[in-house]
């Protein structure tokens, strides 16, 4: 059985539940969007969960932000297909949904109230876009990438034995 993740914004206007096979908070994204939107340490931690199981209370308080990206990978400027859902009352970032991968949502670990498993290794990504003051804490067993890793969140969980069946 997948694990049930319960999450909420800070003020409680939005609460959600979603099931996940992949609950380990191992993936640290240093991109400019994650950092600005909710990355107090210079990165955000993205989980993956099963979109079809998402239940939201307080839907009317949700806002959706679609970032305009203009960087080396998007030289002409482009609006991200990713829909970053946040609470319009308190500003907490909650999850990302991208219609390119409609079966998944990516809750931010920071919005989850349930206990999460502690990962034995981390993946650091988008390091090319980290802010100068951020000193990534990359352990010997960690993997680090300028842009994206080839390994999916599902594959990481299967390789490390953290996949929840
Ligand atoms: Zn709120």
mmCIF file of C-alpha atoms and ligand atoms in Angstrom:
data_model
loop_
_atom_site.group_PDB
_atom_site.id
_atom_site.type_symbol
_atom_site.label_atom_id
_atom_site.label_comp_id
_atom_site.label_asym_id
_atom_site.label_seq_id
_atom_site.Cartn_x
_atom_site.Cartn_y
_atom_site.Cartn_z
ATOM 1 C CA UNK A 1 0.000 0.000 0.000
ATOM 2 C CA UNK A 2 1.293 3.451 -0.824
ATOM 3 C CA UNK A 3 1.786 5.750 2.152
ATOM 4 C CA UNK A 4 -0.805 8.472 2.863
ATOM 5 C CA UNK A 5 0.797 11.887 3.052
ATOM 6 C CA UNK A 6 -1.088 14.606 4.892
ATOM 7 C CA UNK A 7 -0.117 18.184 4.201
ATOM 8 C CA UNK A 8 -1.240 21.708 4.916
ATOM 9 C CA UNK A 9 -0.289 25.327 4.518
ATOM 10 C CA UNK A 10 0.818 27.288 7.578
ATOM 11 C CA UNK A 11 -2.520 29.002 8.296
ATOM 12 C CA UNK A 12 -4.578 25.860 7.750
ATOM 13 C CA UNK A 13 -6.812 27.299 5.026
ATOM 14 C CA UNK A 14 -5.636 24.493 2.733
ATOM 15 C CA UNK A 15 -5.258 20.863 3.800
ATOM 16 C CA UNK A 16 -4.567 17.966 1.509
ATOM 17 C CA UNK A 17 -4.000 14.233 1.448
ATOM 18 C CA UNK A 18 -2.338 12.226 -1.262
ATOM 19 C CA UNK A 19 -0.922 8.707 -1.591
ATOM 20 C CA UNK A 20 2.693 8.146 -2.507
ATOM 21 C CA UNK A 21 5.058 5.305 -3.392
ATOM 22 C CA UNK A 22 7.943 7.759 -3.250
ATOM 23 C CA UNK A 23 7.881 9.726 0.023
ATOM 24 C CA UNK A 24 11.623 10.126 0.702
ATOM 25 C CA UNK A 25 12.675 13.796 0.854
ATOM 26 C CA UNK A 26 15.961 13.157 -0.944
ATOM 27 C CA UNK A 27 15.785 15.521 -3.922
ATOM 28 C CA UNK A 28 17.028 19.054 -3.371
ATOM 29 C CA UNK A 29 16.350 21.513 -6.196
ATOM 30 C CA UNK A 30 18.437 24.701 -6.252
ATOM 31 C CA UNK A 31 16.720 26.306 -9.275
ATOM 32 C CA UNK A 32 15.818 29.975 -9.056
ATOM 33 C CA UNK A 33 12.083 29.281 -8.863
ATOM 34 C CA UNK A 34 12.309 26.789 -6.000
ATOM 35 C CA UNK A 35 14.776 29.003 -4.161
ATOM 36 C CA UNK A 36 12.684 32.147 -4.446
ATOM 37 C CA UNK A 37 9.332 30.531 -3.898
ATOM 38 C CA UNK A 38 10.024 28.391 -0.912
ATOM 39 C CA UNK A 39 13.673 27.484 -0.576
ATOM 40 C CA UNK A 40 14.798 29.085 2.672
ATOM 41 C CA UNK A 41 18.035 27.065 2.612
ATOM 42 C CA UNK A 42 18.607 27.774 -1.066
ATOM 43 C CA UNK A 43 16.663 24.780 -2.336
ATOM 44 C CA UNK A 44 13.255 23.107 -2.229
ATOM 45 C CA UNK A 45 12.618 19.404 -1.605
ATOM 46 C CA UNK A 46 10.186 17.808 -4.041
ATOM 47 C CA UNK A 47 8.370 14.520 -3.411
ATOM 48 C CA UNK A 48 6.190 12.658 -5.875
ATOM 49 C CA UNK A 49 2.679 11.386 -5.234
ATOM 50 C CA UNK A 50 -0.275 9.893 -7.102
ATOM 51 C CA UNK A 51 -2.401 12.687 -8.587
ATOM 52 C CA UNK A 52 -5.565 10.572 -8.785
ATOM 53 C CA UNK A 53 -5.532 10.196 -4.982
ATOM 54 C CA UNK A 54 -5.231 13.922 -4.203
ATOM 55 C CA UNK A 55 -7.897 15.264 -1.866
ATOM 56 C CA UNK A 56 -7.957 18.974 -1.119
ATOM 57 C CA UNK A 57 -9.834 20.826 1.602
ATOM 58 C CA UNK A 58 -9.995 24.600 1.106
ATOM 59 C CA UNK A 59 -9.544 24.467 -2.660
ATOM 60 C CA UNK A 60 -10.938 28.014 -2.899
ATOM 61 C CA UNK A 61 -7.821 29.294 -1.118
ATOM 62 C CA UNK A 62 -5.438 27.820 -3.678
ATOM 63 C CA UNK A 63 -3.448 30.043 -5.950
ATOM 64 C CA UNK A 64 -1.492 28.783 -8.956
ATOM 65 C CA UNK A 65 1.780 30.294 -10.069
ATOM 66 C CA UNK A 66 3.249 29.552 -13.479
ATOM 67 C CA UNK A 67 6.808 30.790 -13.606
ATOM 68 C CA UNK A 68 8.262 32.663 -16.523
ATOM 69 C CA UNK A 69 11.655 31.044 -17.148
ATOM 70 C CA UNK A 70 14.463 32.867 -18.861
ATOM 71 C CA UNK A 71 17.813 31.134 -18.438
ATOM 72 C CA UNK A 72 20.437 29.174 -20.396
ATOM 73 C CA UNK A 73 17.997 26.314 -20.918
ATOM 74 C CA UNK A 74 15.197 28.674 -22.053
ATOM 75 C CA UNK A 75 17.052 31.418 -23.859
ATOM 76 C CA UNK A 76 14.022 33.041 -25.464
ATOM 77 C CA UNK A 77 11.921 32.972 -22.313
ATOM 78 C CA UNK A 78 9.114 30.526 -21.726
ATOM 79 C CA UNK A 79 6.214 30.099 -19.319
ATOM 80 C CA UNK A 80 6.657 26.914 -17.306
ATOM 81 C CA UNK A 81 3.990 24.268 -17.770
ATOM 82 C CA UNK A 82 4.431 23.513 -14.066
ATOM 83 C CA UNK A 83 1.559 24.759 -11.905
ATOM 84 C CA UNK A 84 2.888 25.714 -8.484
ATOM 85 C CA UNK A 85 0.021 25.591 -6.031
ATOM 86 C CA UNK A 86 0.179 27.791 -2.961
ATOM 87 C CA UNK A 87 -2.129 29.135 -0.247
ATOM 88 C CA UNK A 88 -3.444 32.582 -1.127
ATOM 89 C CA UNK A 89 -3.957 33.379 2.571
ATOM 90 C CA UNK A 90 -0.499 32.632 3.972
ATOM 91 C CA UNK A 91 1.710 32.048 0.932
ATOM 92 C CA UNK A 92 2.862 28.512 1.779
ATOM 93 C CA UNK A 93 4.012 26.623 -1.313
ATOM 94 C CA UNK A 94 2.173 23.293 -1.400
ATOM 95 C CA UNK A 95 2.773 21.259 -4.545
ATOM 96 C CA UNK A 96 3.693 21.384 -8.171
ATOM 97 C CA UNK A 97 1.505 19.808 -10.844
ATOM 98 C CA UNK A 98 2.696 19.572 -14.430
ATOM 99 C CA UNK A 99 0.210 18.490 -17.119
ATOM 100 C CA UNK A 100 3.167 16.897 -18.958
ATOM 101 C CA UNK A 101 3.109 14.215 -16.209
ATOM 102 C CA UNK A 102 -0.610 14.153 -15.332
ATOM 103 C CA UNK A 103 -0.389 11.013 -13.170
ATOM 104 C CA UNK A 104 1.859 12.743 -10.610
ATOM 105 C CA UNK A 105 1.902 15.697 -8.293
ATOM 106 C CA UNK A 106 5.032 16.910 -6.522
ATOM 107 C CA UNK A 107 4.281 18.008 -2.969
ATOM 108 C CA UNK A 108 6.961 20.099 -1.305
ATOM 109 C CA UNK A 109 8.304 18.211 1.710
ATOM 110 C CA UNK A 110 7.968 21.453 3.693
ATOM 111 C CA UNK A 111 4.151 21.264 3.371
ATOM 112 C CA UNK A 112 3.854 17.682 4.655
ATOM 113 C CA UNK A 113 2.775 17.068 8.255
ATOM 114 C CA UNK A 114 3.103 13.273 8.197
ATOM 115 C CA UNK A 115 6.396 11.662 9.188
ATOM 116 C CA UNK A 116 8.591 11.113 6.162
ATOM 117 C CA UNK A 117 11.303 8.457 5.847
ATOM 118 C CA UNK A 118 14.833 9.796 6.276
ATOM 119 C CA UNK A 119 16.832 9.250 3.077
ATOM 120 C CA UNK A 120 20.302 7.694 3.322
ATOM 121 C CA UNK A 121 21.561 9.737 0.386
ATOM 122 C CA UNK A 122 20.460 12.888 -1.426
ATOM 123 C CA UNK A 123 20.313 14.082 -5.002
ATOM 124 C CA UNK A 124 21.234 17.732 -5.565
ATOM 125 C CA UNK A 125 19.979 19.209 -8.833
ATOM 126 C CA UNK A 126 20.023 22.471 -10.751
ATOM 127 C CA UNK A 127 23.258 23.357 -8.946
ATOM 128 C CA UNK A 128 24.173 25.534 -11.911
ATOM 129 C CA UNK A 129 21.454 27.937 -10.762
ATOM 130 C CA UNK A 130 22.189 28.006 -7.068
ATOM 131 C CA UNK A 131 22.680 31.334 -5.411
ATOM 132 C CA UNK A 132 26.256 32.330 -4.602
ATOM 133 C CA UNK A 133 25.684 32.272 -0.845
ATOM 134 C CA UNK A 134 24.381 28.701 -0.888
ATOM 135 C CA UNK A 135 26.958 26.106 0.163
ATOM 136 C CA UNK A 136 25.492 22.743 -0.891
ATOM 137 C CA UNK A 137 26.043 20.112 1.773
ATOM 138 C CA UNK A 138 26.988 17.230 -0.539
ATOM 139 C CA UNK A 139 27.836 14.033 1.342
ATOM 140 C CA UNK A 140 30.132 11.380 -0.236
ATOM 141 C CA UNK A 141 27.170 9.102 -0.980
ATOM 142 C CA UNK A 142 25.144 11.928 -2.593
ATOM 143 C CA UNK A 143 24.715 12.628 -6.293
ATOM 144 C CA UNK A 144 25.006 16.149 -7.666
ATOM 145 C CA UNK A 145 23.915 17.562 -11.038
ATOM 146 C CA UNK A 146 24.254 20.892 -12.833
ATOM 147 C CA UNK A 147 20.778 20.422 -14.318
ATOM 148 C CA UNK A 148 18.554 17.324 -14.007
ATOM 149 C CA UNK A 149 19.575 13.773 -13.057
ATOM 150 C CA UNK A 150 18.640 11.013 -15.506
ATOM 151 C CA UNK A 151 17.266 8.980 -12.608
ATOM 152 C CA UNK A 152 13.558 9.516 -11.912
ATOM 153 C CA UNK A 153 12.125 9.870 -8.418
ATOM 154 C CA UNK A 154 10.587 6.393 -8.828
ATOM 155 C CA UNK A 155 13.898 4.864 -9.957
ATOM 156 C CA UNK A 156 15.756 6.445 -7.055
ATOM 157 C CA UNK A 157 13.312 4.914 -4.579
ATOM 158 C CA UNK A 158 13.627 1.482 -6.223
ATOM 159 C CA UNK A 159 17.447 1.607 -6.276
ATOM 160 C CA UNK A 160 17.701 2.622 -2.629
ATOM 161 C CA UNK A 161 15.016 0.218 -1.394
ATOM 162 C CA UNK A 162 12.748 3.099 -0.286
ATOM 163 C CA UNK A 163 9.910 2.460 -2.757
ATOM 164 C CA UNK A 164 6.650 1.904 -0.855
ATOM 165 C CA UNK A 165 4.638 -0.768 -2.670
HETATM 166 ZN ZN1 LIG B 1 -2.532 29.208 4.350
#
